[in-house]
Amino acid sequence: MNYTKRNTENRYILVLEDNNSRRTISLEESKYSLGRHSSNSIVINSKQVSRKHATLIKKFNRKTNQESFWILDGDLEGKKSQNGIFINGEKCTIYELKDGDLINFGCEVNASYHTVSPATISESFIDKNYSKKTNESSPKPVNQIATLYLDNSLPKSTFVLDNSSLQDSGNDDTFQEESYLDPVTDLPNRILFNEYVSIAVTNAKRNKNCSAVFLIDVNHFSKINDNFGYTIGDYFLQAIAHRLKNCIRTGDIVARWGGDEFAILLPHIKEADNLYKITQRIIKELKYPFTVKDNTQSLVTHLGMAIYPKNGQVPQDLLNYAETQLIYHKKTGNHNILNENLGKTNASLSQVEKRLYEALTKEELCLYYQPQLNSNTKKTEAMEAFIRWQHPKYGLVPPKQFLPWVEKTELVVPLTRWILEKACTQNKTWQNDHLPPVIVSINLSMAQFHHPQLVDLVDEILTSTELDPQWLELEITEAIILKDIKLAYEVVRELNELGVRVCLDDFGIGYAAVSNLHQMPFNTIKIDVSLIKDMDENPENTTLISALIAIGESFDMRVVAEGVETQQQLNTLHNLHCQTMQGYHLSKPLSVEEATQFLNFHHIEPLDTLG
């Protein structure tokens, strides 16, 4: 009789971390029940876990000639758990476990599954029946953790430490070891987090998907300890940990990296958009003030990120990359920037970034302002700000020649901050000089608008410059909206809540913006310059422009015609009841001194062209 000889040499290990302990369990039976009820083979100490949450069953796979454990959601009678089972971030009903799989029980309880040969078991399996309430007086340094071996000459359940006489000949298969949990926050500490990262990278490599690691630094946290005491400081750390856990997905891991730093592991991500949305949620959670024991404090955070396999293909490379980003962001003052270009080997880009950074710090950049004039009042209604680079060698460089480079570097946030500060400060200066208040309008690129720090940055600049938000307008194009309509609506809504005006630029060249205009809370629309330019040669454009003006007025929006270059264009637009116009026929972009003179003069004398 022919039969296949089973390969039963492997041992199966479950590393389980619940609310009370972290245990390493040698799986020697063919079936295990897991849940919070005491009748389970493996009891999980958490009220969030179902009474009978999951079942482990050993089965033989004829294709691989290997035994393996399968995990089922619920018990063998078909009753499912309340929160579900997540394997490597994916919800599963039944799943064949593989070496390194990360298991989550729909709450804070995590486990990892390992297959090991009778040779060497890695140091990560040494502990483990460790109670969270136990305090170790002198924890070992990481590099001194002992290695655990299985010795074939000993009984099946006996583990031997190679540098210790410690032995356990029972069926417990556990050793007490130093804590893998942070005693203040009850989060995994750096040692345990590194283990999770290693498992996630192994799984990502096998499944050909992506993982991400975040390092988050709380700026000047020592001041909280100095002002409120270390006890209150610990409460703040617990509050931060609580918020971070609330904004990640089931199956993701939050850890205390050390001191005032936290770490987050996303074991499984499918798309960059998902990563962006998770990141935005983290940033929003941390931006609101914390109130602990009647003590309120706003915290400034910096963030570094690394993605497998893009930024590293082994755990340490990923962590090093994230830490490099974090250090860079702290140095440049970017609290939550997420550009992924840091560390790339593009030498020319690095040189451009260095030169642009010098231009920013050496004040070689400046703003020019182009007036928008109301054809009815004949007064200046707004000033659109344009950035210029006063290059010491090439003279005045227009934005089209250097802004595309900025988009590829880490300078998006520093440049956005600089533009906002300069424009808002200048507008406040004009107001303090008793000039009639005008709107200052600033164009935003795709990267600037979709950056998760934008709304916070605008709020911060308005507060520091003391400019009333109604005098700031931000311009975006239809392409920016179409990248993510839902997200664009949310950002525009948040800007409106600040009191900031939002303008839809290049209106009329596409149909998507028109179709979404009714749900986007814009304050202004700008008719695209191409329609104005061809108005004289193409009379049908006049009909279209008239319709666009009517659409804007029906939504109670300010309508601006840009690119007005002739008196005929101006007269036609005036006859179409377009109130606000902008273009070289009225004024070119002006330096600060020229713009100030323009405002002063036309405050007294209306512009004759509009007469």
mmCIF file of N, CA and C in Angstrom, residues 263-369:
data_model
loop_
_atom_site.group_PDB
_atom_site.id
_atom_site.type_symbol
_atom_site.label_atom_id
_atom_site.label_comp_id
_atom_site.label_asym_id
_atom_site.label_seq_id
_atom_site.Cartn_x
_atom_site.Cartn_y
_atom_site.Cartn_z
ATOM 1 N N ALA A 263 5.652 55.015 17.409
ATOM 2 C CA ALA A 263 5.830 54.357 16.114
ATOM 3 C C ALA A 263 4.528 53.685 15.708
ATOM 4 N N ILE A 264 4.273 53.659 14.419
ATOM 5 C CA ILE A 264 3.083 53.000 13.882
ATOM 6 C C ILE A 264 3.511 52.089 12.740
ATOM 7 N N LEU A 265 2.969 50.889 12.732
ATOM 8 C CA LEU A 265 3.217 49.938 11.655
ATOM 9 C C LEU A 265 1.906 49.663 10.937
ATOM 10 N N LEU A 266 1.904 49.854 9.636
ATOM 11 C CA LEU A 266 0.789 49.451 8.790
ATOM 12 C C LEU A 266 1.253 48.219 8.025
ATOM 13 N N PRO A 267 0.926 47.019 8.502
ATOM 14 C CA PRO A 267 1.487 45.801 7.901
ATOM 15 C C PRO A 267 1.081 45.587 6.451
ATOM 16 N N HIS A 268 -0.094 46.136 6.092
ATOM 17 C CA HIS A 268 -0.590 45.859 4.744
ATOM 18 C C HIS A 268 -1.285 47.094 4.197
ATOM 19 N N ILE A 269 -0.744 47.677 3.131
ATOM 20 C CA ILE A 269 -1.385 48.794 2.450
ATOM 21 C C ILE A 269 -1.460 48.465 0.972
ATOM 22 N N LYS A 270 -2.560 48.858 0.351
ATOM 23 C CA LYS A 270 -2.773 48.526 -1.063
ATOM 24 C C LYS A 270 -2.433 49.684 -1.976
ATOM 25 N N GLU A 271 -2.839 50.892 -1.577
ATOM 26 C CA GLU A 271 -2.680 52.034 -2.461
ATOM 27 C C GLU A 271 -2.118 53.217 -1.696
ATOM 28 N N ALA A 272 -1.451 54.105 -2.435
ATOM 29 C CA ALA A 272 -0.904 55.314 -1.816
ATOM 30 C C ALA A 272 -2.017 56.181 -1.240
ATOM 31 N N ASP A 273 -3.191 56.174 -1.885
ATOM 32 C CA ASP A 273 -4.307 56.975 -1.388
ATOM 33 C C ASP A 273 -4.733 56.520 -0.001
ATOM 34 N N ASN A 274 -4.748 55.212 0.214
ATOM 35 C CA ASN A 274 -5.090 54.698 1.543
ATOM 36 C C ASN A 274 -4.093 55.189 2.574
ATOM 37 N N LEU A 275 -2.818 55.167 2.208
ATOM 38 C CA LEU A 275 -1.774 55.620 3.116
ATOM 39 C C LEU A 275 -1.956 57.097 3.418
ATOM 40 N N TYR A 276 -2.271 57.871 2.404
ATOM 41 C CA TYR A 276 -2.471 59.309 2.612
ATOM 42 C C TYR A 276 -3.628 59.563 3.570
ATOM 43 N N LYS A 277 -4.731 58.859 3.395
ATOM 44 C CA LYS A 277 -5.901 59.085 4.237
ATOM 45 C C LYS A 277 -5.626 58.684 5.685
ATOM 46 N N ILE A 278 -4.898 57.587 5.870
ATOM 47 C CA ILE A 278 -4.533 57.179 7.226
ATOM 48 C C ILE A 278 -3.635 58.227 7.866
ATOM 49 N N THR A 279 -2.684 58.727 7.076
ATOM 50 C CA THR A 279 -1.762 59.745 7.586
ATOM 51 C C THR A 279 -2.516 61.013 7.964
ATOM 52 N N GLN A 280 -3.441 61.421 7.128
ATOM 53 C CA GLN A 280 -4.220 62.622 7.421
ATOM 54 C C GLN A 280 -5.018 62.447 8.708
ATOM 55 N N ARG A 281 -5.538 61.231 8.929
ATOM 56 C CA ARG A 281 -6.305 60.964 10.151
ATOM 57 C C ARG A 281 -5.401 61.063 11.377
ATOM 58 N N ILE A 282 -4.176 60.552 11.266
ATOM 59 C CA ILE A 282 -3.226 60.636 12.383
ATOM 60 C C ILE A 282 -2.919 62.088 12.715
ATOM 61 N N ILE A 283 -2.657 62.883 11.682
ATOM 62 C CA ILE A 283 -2.306 64.290 11.880
ATOM 63 C C ILE A 283 -3.458 65.046 12.525
ATOM 64 N N LYS A 284 -4.682 64.789 12.060
ATOM 65 C CA LYS A 284 -5.840 65.472 12.625
ATOM 66 C C LYS A 284 -6.038 65.106 14.091
ATOM 67 N N GLU A 285 -5.816 63.842 14.426
ATOM 68 C CA GLU A 285 -5.986 63.407 15.815
ATOM 69 C C GLU A 285 -5.030 64.135 16.749
ATOM 70 N N LEU A 286 -3.829 64.409 16.261
ATOM 71 C CA LEU A 286 -2.809 64.996 17.136
ATOM 72 C C LEU A 286 -2.847 66.519 17.169
ATOM 73 N N LYS A 287 -3.572 67.147 16.240
ATOM 74 C CA LYS A 287 -3.510 68.607 16.175
ATOM 75 C C LYS A 287 -4.391 69.281 17.222
ATOM 76 N N TYR A 288 -5.429 68.570 17.713
ATOM 77 C CA TYR A 288 -6.321 69.186 18.683
ATOM 78 C C TYR A 288 -5.675 69.205 20.062
ATOM 79 N N PRO A 289 -5.932 70.247 20.866
ATOM 80 C CA PRO A 289 -5.313 70.347 22.196
ATOM 81 C C PRO A 289 -5.685 69.157 23.089
ATOM 82 N N PHE A 290 -4.755 68.771 23.941
ATOM 83 C CA PHE A 290 -4.967 67.700 24.906
ATOM 84 C C PHE A 290 -5.314 68.317 26.263
ATOM 85 N N THR A 291 -6.315 67.789 26.927
ATOM 86 C CA THR A 291 -6.657 68.228 28.276
ATOM 87 C C THR A 291 -6.512 67.045 29.222
ATOM 88 N N VAL A 292 -5.582 67.152 30.145
ATOM 89 C CA VAL A 292 -5.289 66.085 31.099
ATOM 90 C C VAL A 292 -5.287 66.666 32.506
ATOM 91 N N LYS A 293 -6.183 66.159 33.352
ATOM 92 C CA LYS A 293 -6.253 66.627 34.749
ATOM 93 C C LYS A 293 -6.329 68.156 34.812
ATOM 94 N N ASP A 294 -7.231 68.715 33.995
ATOM 95 C CA ASP A 294 -7.454 70.168 33.944
ATOM 96 C C ASP A 294 -6.266 70.944 33.369
ATOM 97 N N ASN A 295 -5.308 70.241 32.777
ATOM 98 C CA ASN A 295 -4.172 70.895 32.119
ATOM 99 C C ASN A 295 -4.321 70.732 30.607
ATOM 100 N N THR A 296 -4.359 71.850 29.898
ATOM 101 C CA THR A 296 -4.550 71.821 28.447
ATOM 102 C C THR A 296 -3.260 72.218 27.748
ATOM 103 N N GLN A 297 -2.928 71.456 26.722
ATOM 104 C CA GLN A 297 -1.678 71.709 26.002
ATOM 105 C C GLN A 297 -1.854 71.317 24.546
ATOM 106 N N SER A 298 -1.440 72.207 23.632
ATOM 107 C CA SER A 298 -1.374 71.865 22.212
ATOM 108 C C SER A 298 0.016 71.330 21.913
ATOM 109 N N LEU A 299 0.076 70.259 21.150
ATOM 110 C CA LEU A 299 1.358 69.610 20.874
ATOM 111 C C LEU A 299 1.726 69.774 19.401
ATOM 112 N N VAL A 300 2.998 69.972 19.153
ATOM 113 C CA VAL A 300 3.529 70.016 17.787
ATOM 114 C C VAL A 300 4.246 68.700 17.527
ATOM 115 N N THR A 301 3.899 68.051 16.441
ATOM 116 C CA THR A 301 4.500 66.753 16.127
ATOM 117 C C THR A 301 5.262 66.813 14.811
ATOM 118 N N HIS A 302 6.279 65.980 14.720
ATOM 119 C CA HIS A 302 7.003 65.776 13.456
ATOM 120 C C HIS A 302 6.877 64.305 13.100
ATOM 121 N N LEU A 303 6.931 64.031 11.811
ATOM 122 C CA LEU A 303 6.658 62.673 11.364
ATOM 123 C C LEU A 303 7.653 62.247 10.290
ATOM 124 N N GLY A 304 8.098 61.001 10.394
ATOM 125 C CA GLY A 304 8.919 60.390 9.362
ATOM 126 C C GLY A 304 8.264 59.103 8.909
ATOM 127 N N MET A 305 8.377 58.789 7.626
ATOM 128 C CA MET A 305 7.671 57.630 7.077
ATOM 129 C C MET A 305 8.582 56.845 6.149
ATOM 130 N N ALA A 306 8.385 55.539 6.137
ATOM 131 C CA ALA A 306 9.091 54.672 5.195
ATOM 132 C C ALA A 306 8.118 53.622 4.683
ATOM 133 N N ILE A 307 8.227 53.302 3.403
ATOM 134 C CA ILE A 307 7.337 52.330 2.763
ATOM 135 C C ILE A 307 8.166 51.163 2.240
ATOM 136 N N TYR A 308 7.744 49.954 2.558
ATOM 137 C CA TYR A 308 8.340 48.753 1.958
ATOM 138 C C TYR A 308 7.595 48.455 0.662
ATOM 139 N N PRO A 309 8.306 48.162 -0.453
ATOM 140 C CA PRO A 309 9.757 48.009 -0.581
ATOM 141 C C PRO A 309 10.458 49.264 -1.101
ATOM 142 N N LYS A 310 9.719 50.341 -1.284
ATOM 143 C CA LYS A 310 10.259 51.527 -1.937
ATOM 144 C C LYS A 310 11.431 52.136 -1.186
ATOM 145 N N ASN A 311 11.317 52.227 0.141
ATOM 146 C CA ASN A 311 12.338 52.910 0.936
ATOM 147 C C ASN A 311 13.248 51.956 1.703
ATOM 148 N N GLY A 312 13.114 50.684 1.491
ATOM 149 C CA GLY A 312 13.956 49.715 2.176
ATOM 150 C C GLY A 312 13.334 48.336 2.083
ATOM 151 N N GLN A 313 14.193 47.312 1.990
ATOM 152 C CA GLN A 313 13.679 45.955 1.833
ATOM 153 C C GLN A 313 14.006 45.064 3.013
ATOM 154 N N VAL A 314 14.650 45.619 4.018
ATOM 155 C CA VAL A 314 14.849 44.907 5.282
ATOM 156 C C VAL A 314 14.390 45.837 6.402
ATOM 157 N N PRO A 315 13.959 45.283 7.544
ATOM 158 C CA PRO A 315 13.381 46.112 8.605
ATOM 159 C C PRO A 315 14.246 47.287 9.025
ATOM 160 N N GLN A 316 15.554 47.057 9.222
ATOM 161 C CA GLN A 316 16.405 48.129 9.719
ATOM 162 C C GLN A 316 16.531 49.268 8.720
ATOM 163 N N ASP A 317 16.555 48.938 7.428
ATOM 164 C CA ASP A 317 16.626 49.991 6.410
ATOM 165 C C ASP A 317 15.370 50.858 6.439
ATOM 166 N N LEU A 318 14.213 50.225 6.640
ATOM 167 C CA LEU A 318 12.963 50.983 6.730
ATOM 168 C C LEU A 318 12.980 51.922 7.928
ATOM 169 N N LEU A 319 13.391 51.402 9.074
ATOM 170 C CA LEU A 319 13.427 52.218 10.281
ATOM 171 C C LEU A 319 14.444 53.348 10.146
ATOM 172 N N ASN A 320 15.584 53.054 9.534
ATOM 173 C CA ASN A 320 16.597 54.094 9.330
ATOM 174 C C ASN A 320 16.071 55.196 8.414
ATOM 175 N N TYR A 321 15.357 54.786 7.374
ATOM 176 C CA TYR A 321 14.810 55.774 6.443
ATOM 177 C C TYR A 321 13.783 56.669 7.139
ATOM 178 N N ALA A 322 12.885 56.041 7.905
ATOM 179 C CA ALA A 322 11.869 56.815 8.641
ATOM 180 C C ALA A 322 12.524 57.773 9.622
ATOM 181 N N GLU A 323 13.597 57.320 10.272
ATOM 182 C CA GLU A 323 14.282 58.178 11.237
ATOM 183 C C GLU A 323 15.003 59.326 10.537
ATOM 184 N N THR A 324 15.565 59.048 9.354
ATOM 185 C CA THR A 324 16.208 60.111 8.572
ATOM 186 C C THR A 324 15.202 61.185 8.194
ATOM 187 N N GLN A 325 14.032 60.751 7.751
ATOM 188 C CA GLN A 325 12.974 61.713 7.420
ATOM 189 C C GLN A 325 12.570 62.526 8.645
ATOM 190 N N LEU A 326 12.427 61.849 9.775
ATOM 191 C CA LEU A 326 12.011 62.534 10.999
ATOM 192 C C LEU A 326 13.023 63.614 11.389
ATOM 193 N N ILE A 327 14.296 63.286 11.334
ATOM 194 C CA ILE A 327 15.346 64.255 11.680
ATOM 195 C C ILE A 327 15.317 65.430 10.714
ATOM 196 N N TYR A 328 15.144 65.138 9.429
ATOM 197 C CA TYR A 328 15.105 66.199 8.417
ATOM 198 C C TYR A 328 13.920 67.131 8.654
ATOM 199 N N HIS A 329 12.780 66.562 8.974
ATOM 200 C CA HIS A 329 11.579 67.371 9.173
ATOM 201 C C HIS A 329 11.683 68.229 10.435
ATOM 202 N N LYS A 330 12.323 67.711 11.457
ATOM 203 C CA LYS A 330 12.531 68.514 12.665
ATOM 204 C C LYS A 330 13.484 69.668 12.369
ATOM 205 N N LYS A 331 14.479 69.394 11.534
ATOM 206 C CA LYS A 331 15.473 70.414 11.204
ATOM 207 C C LYS A 331 14.870 71.534 10.363
ATOM 208 N N THR A 332 13.994 71.162 9.407
ATOM 209 C CA THR A 332 13.419 72.151 8.502
ATOM 210 C C THR A 332 12.111 72.735 9.012
ATOM 211 N N GLY A 333 11.597 72.209 10.131
ATOM 212 C CA GLY A 333 10.374 72.746 10.702
ATOM 213 C C GLY A 333 9.106 72.258 10.037
ATOM 214 N N ASN A 334 9.198 71.182 9.268
ATOM 215 C CA ASN A 334 8.008 70.602 8.641
ATOM 216 C C ASN A 334 7.403 69.593 9.600
ATOM 217 N N HIS A 335 6.244 69.916 10.137
ATOM 218 C CA HIS A 335 5.691 69.080 11.200
ATOM 219 C C HIS A 335 5.240 67.708 10.706
ATOM 220 N N ASN A 336 4.590 67.660 9.548
ATOM 221 C CA ASN A 336 3.995 66.403 9.116
ATOM 222 C C ASN A 336 4.150 66.154 7.616
ATOM 223 N N ILE A 337 5.272 66.559 7.064
ATOM 224 C CA ILE A 337 5.453 66.444 5.615
ATOM 225 C C ILE A 337 5.590 64.978 5.215
ATOM 226 N N LEU A 338 5.066 64.628 4.026
ATOM 227 C CA LEU A 338 5.056 63.232 3.622
ATOM 228 C C LEU A 338 5.692 62.997 2.261
ATOM 229 N N ASN A 339 6.540 63.877 1.827
ATOM 230 C CA ASN A 339 7.221 63.667 0.563
ATOM 231 C C ASN A 339 8.150 62.473 0.679
ATOM 232 N N GLU A 340 8.149 61.598 -0.339
ATOM 233 C CA GLU A 340 8.923 60.357 -0.246
ATOM 234 C C GLU A 340 10.233 60.405 -1.022
ATOM 235 N N ASN A 341 10.700 61.599 -1.397
ATOM 236 C CA ASN A 341 11.879 61.692 -2.245
ATOM 237 C C ASN A 341 13.186 61.735 -1.470
ATOM 238 N N LEU A 342 13.093 61.912 -0.145
ATOM 239 C CA LEU A 342 14.307 62.000 0.653
ATOM 240 C C LEU A 342 15.097 60.692 0.564
ATOM 241 N N GLY A 343 16.378 60.815 0.337
ATOM 242 C CA GLY A 343 17.215 59.628 0.298
ATOM 243 C C GLY A 343 17.387 59.043 -1.086
ATOM 244 N N LYS A 344 16.713 59.601 -2.095
ATOM 245 C CA LYS A 344 16.902 59.093 -3.450
ATOM 246 C C LYS A 344 18.271 59.515 -3.978
ATOM 247 N N THR A 345 18.719 58.826 -4.997
ATOM 248 C CA THR A 345 20.083 59.035 -5.477
ATOM 249 C C THR A 345 20.159 60.013 -6.641
ATOM 250 N N ASN A 346 19.088 60.760 -6.915
ATOM 251 C CA ASN A 346 19.087 61.722 -8.011
ATOM 252 C C ASN A 346 19.957 62.917 -7.626
ATOM 253 N N ALA A 347 21.169 62.946 -8.126
ATOM 254 C CA ALA A 347 22.129 63.980 -7.725
ATOM 255 C C ALA A 347 21.698 65.366 -8.177
ATOM 256 N N SER A 348 21.175 65.463 -9.415
ATOM 257 C CA SER A 348 20.763 66.776 -9.922
ATOM 258 C C SER A 348 19.614 67.338 -9.106
ATOM 259 N N LEU A 349 18.672 66.483 -8.716
ATOM 260 C CA LEU A 349 17.560 66.937 -7.886
ATOM 261 C C LEU A 349 18.058 67.413 -6.526
ATOM 262 N N SER A 350 19.021 66.697 -5.965
ATOM 263 C CA SER A 350 19.578 67.100 -4.671
ATOM 264 C C SER A 350 20.240 68.466 -4.761
ATOM 265 N N GLN A 351 20.937 68.725 -5.854
ATOM 266 C CA GLN A 351 21.585 70.019 -6.027
ATOM 267 C C GLN A 351 20.557 71.141 -6.175
ATOM 268 N N VAL A 352 19.487 70.864 -6.935
ATOM 269 C CA VAL A 352 18.426 71.866 -7.103
ATOM 270 C C VAL A 352 17.754 72.144 -5.763
ATOM 271 N N GLU A 353 17.481 71.072 -5.016
ATOM 272 C CA GLU A 353 16.844 71.239 -3.705
ATOM 273 C C GLU A 353 17.722 72.084 -2.788
ATOM 274 N N LYS A 354 19.013 71.811 -2.808
ATOM 275 C CA LYS A 354 19.943 72.581 -1.979
ATOM 276 C C LYS A 354 19.941 74.047 -2.374
ATOM 277 N N ARG A 355 19.921 74.303 -3.692
ATOM 278 C CA ARG A 355 19.956 75.692 -4.154
ATOM 279 C C ARG A 355 18.644 76.409 -3.833
ATOM 280 N N LEU A 356 17.532 75.723 -3.976
ATOM 281 C CA LEU A 356 16.236 76.317 -3.647
ATOM 282 C C LEU A 356 16.122 76.598 -2.151
ATOM 283 N N TYR A 357 16.665 75.698 -1.355
ATOM 284 C CA TYR A 357 16.650 75.909 0.101
ATOM 285 C C TYR A 357 17.470 77.155 0.454
ATOM 286 N N GLU A 358 18.606 77.327 -0.217
ATOM 287 C CA GLU A 358 19.421 78.528 0.006
ATOM 288 C C GLU A 358 18.660 79.783 -0.414
ATOM 289 N N ALA A 359 17.932 79.696 -1.529
ATOM 290 C CA ALA A 359 17.142 80.848 -1.989
ATOM 291 C C ALA A 359 16.089 81.225 -0.961
ATOM 292 N N LEU A 360 15.529 80.206 -0.335
ATOM 293 C CA LEU A 360 14.502 80.442 0.679
ATOM 294 C C LEU A 360 15.094 81.099 1.922
ATOM 295 N N THR A 361 16.241 80.600 2.353
ATOM 296 C CA THR A 361 16.864 81.115 3.584
ATOM 297 C C THR A 361 17.583 82.444 3.371
ATOM 298 N N LYS A 362 18.068 82.686 2.131
ATOM 299 C CA LYS A 362 18.795 83.930 1.843
ATOM 300 C C LYS A 362 17.880 85.045 1.339
ATOM 301 N N GLU A 363 16.568 84.785 1.377
ATOM 302 C CA GLU A 363 15.568 85.776 0.974
ATOM 303 C C GLU A 363 15.754 86.238 -0.472
ATOM 304 N N GLU A 364 16.050 85.275 -1.349
ATOM 305 C CA GLU A 364 16.136 85.587 -2.769
ATOM 306 C C GLU A 364 14.752 85.521 -3.433
ATOM 307 N N LEU A 365 13.772 84.962 -2.715
ATOM 308 C CA LEU A 365 12.425 84.861 -3.244
ATOM 309 C C LEU A 365 11.630 86.120 -2.903
ATOM 310 N N CYS A 366 10.678 86.452 -3.756
ATOM 311 C CA CYS A 366 9.832 87.622 -3.503
ATOM 312 C C CYS A 366 8.462 87.387 -4.124
ATOM 313 N N LEU A 367 7.501 88.208 -3.719
ATOM 314 C CA LEU A 367 6.155 88.119 -4.262
ATOM 315 C C LEU A 367 5.844 89.363 -5.095
ATOM 316 N N TYR A 368 5.196 89.140 -6.228
ATOM 317 C CA TYR A 368 4.644 90.220 -7.041
ATOM 318 C C TYR A 368 3.119 90.123 -6.957
ATOM 319 N N TYR A 369 2.452 91.244 -7.137
ATOM 320 C CA TYR A 369 0.997 91.284 -6.957
ATOM 321 C C TYR A 369 0.333 91.891 -8.188
#
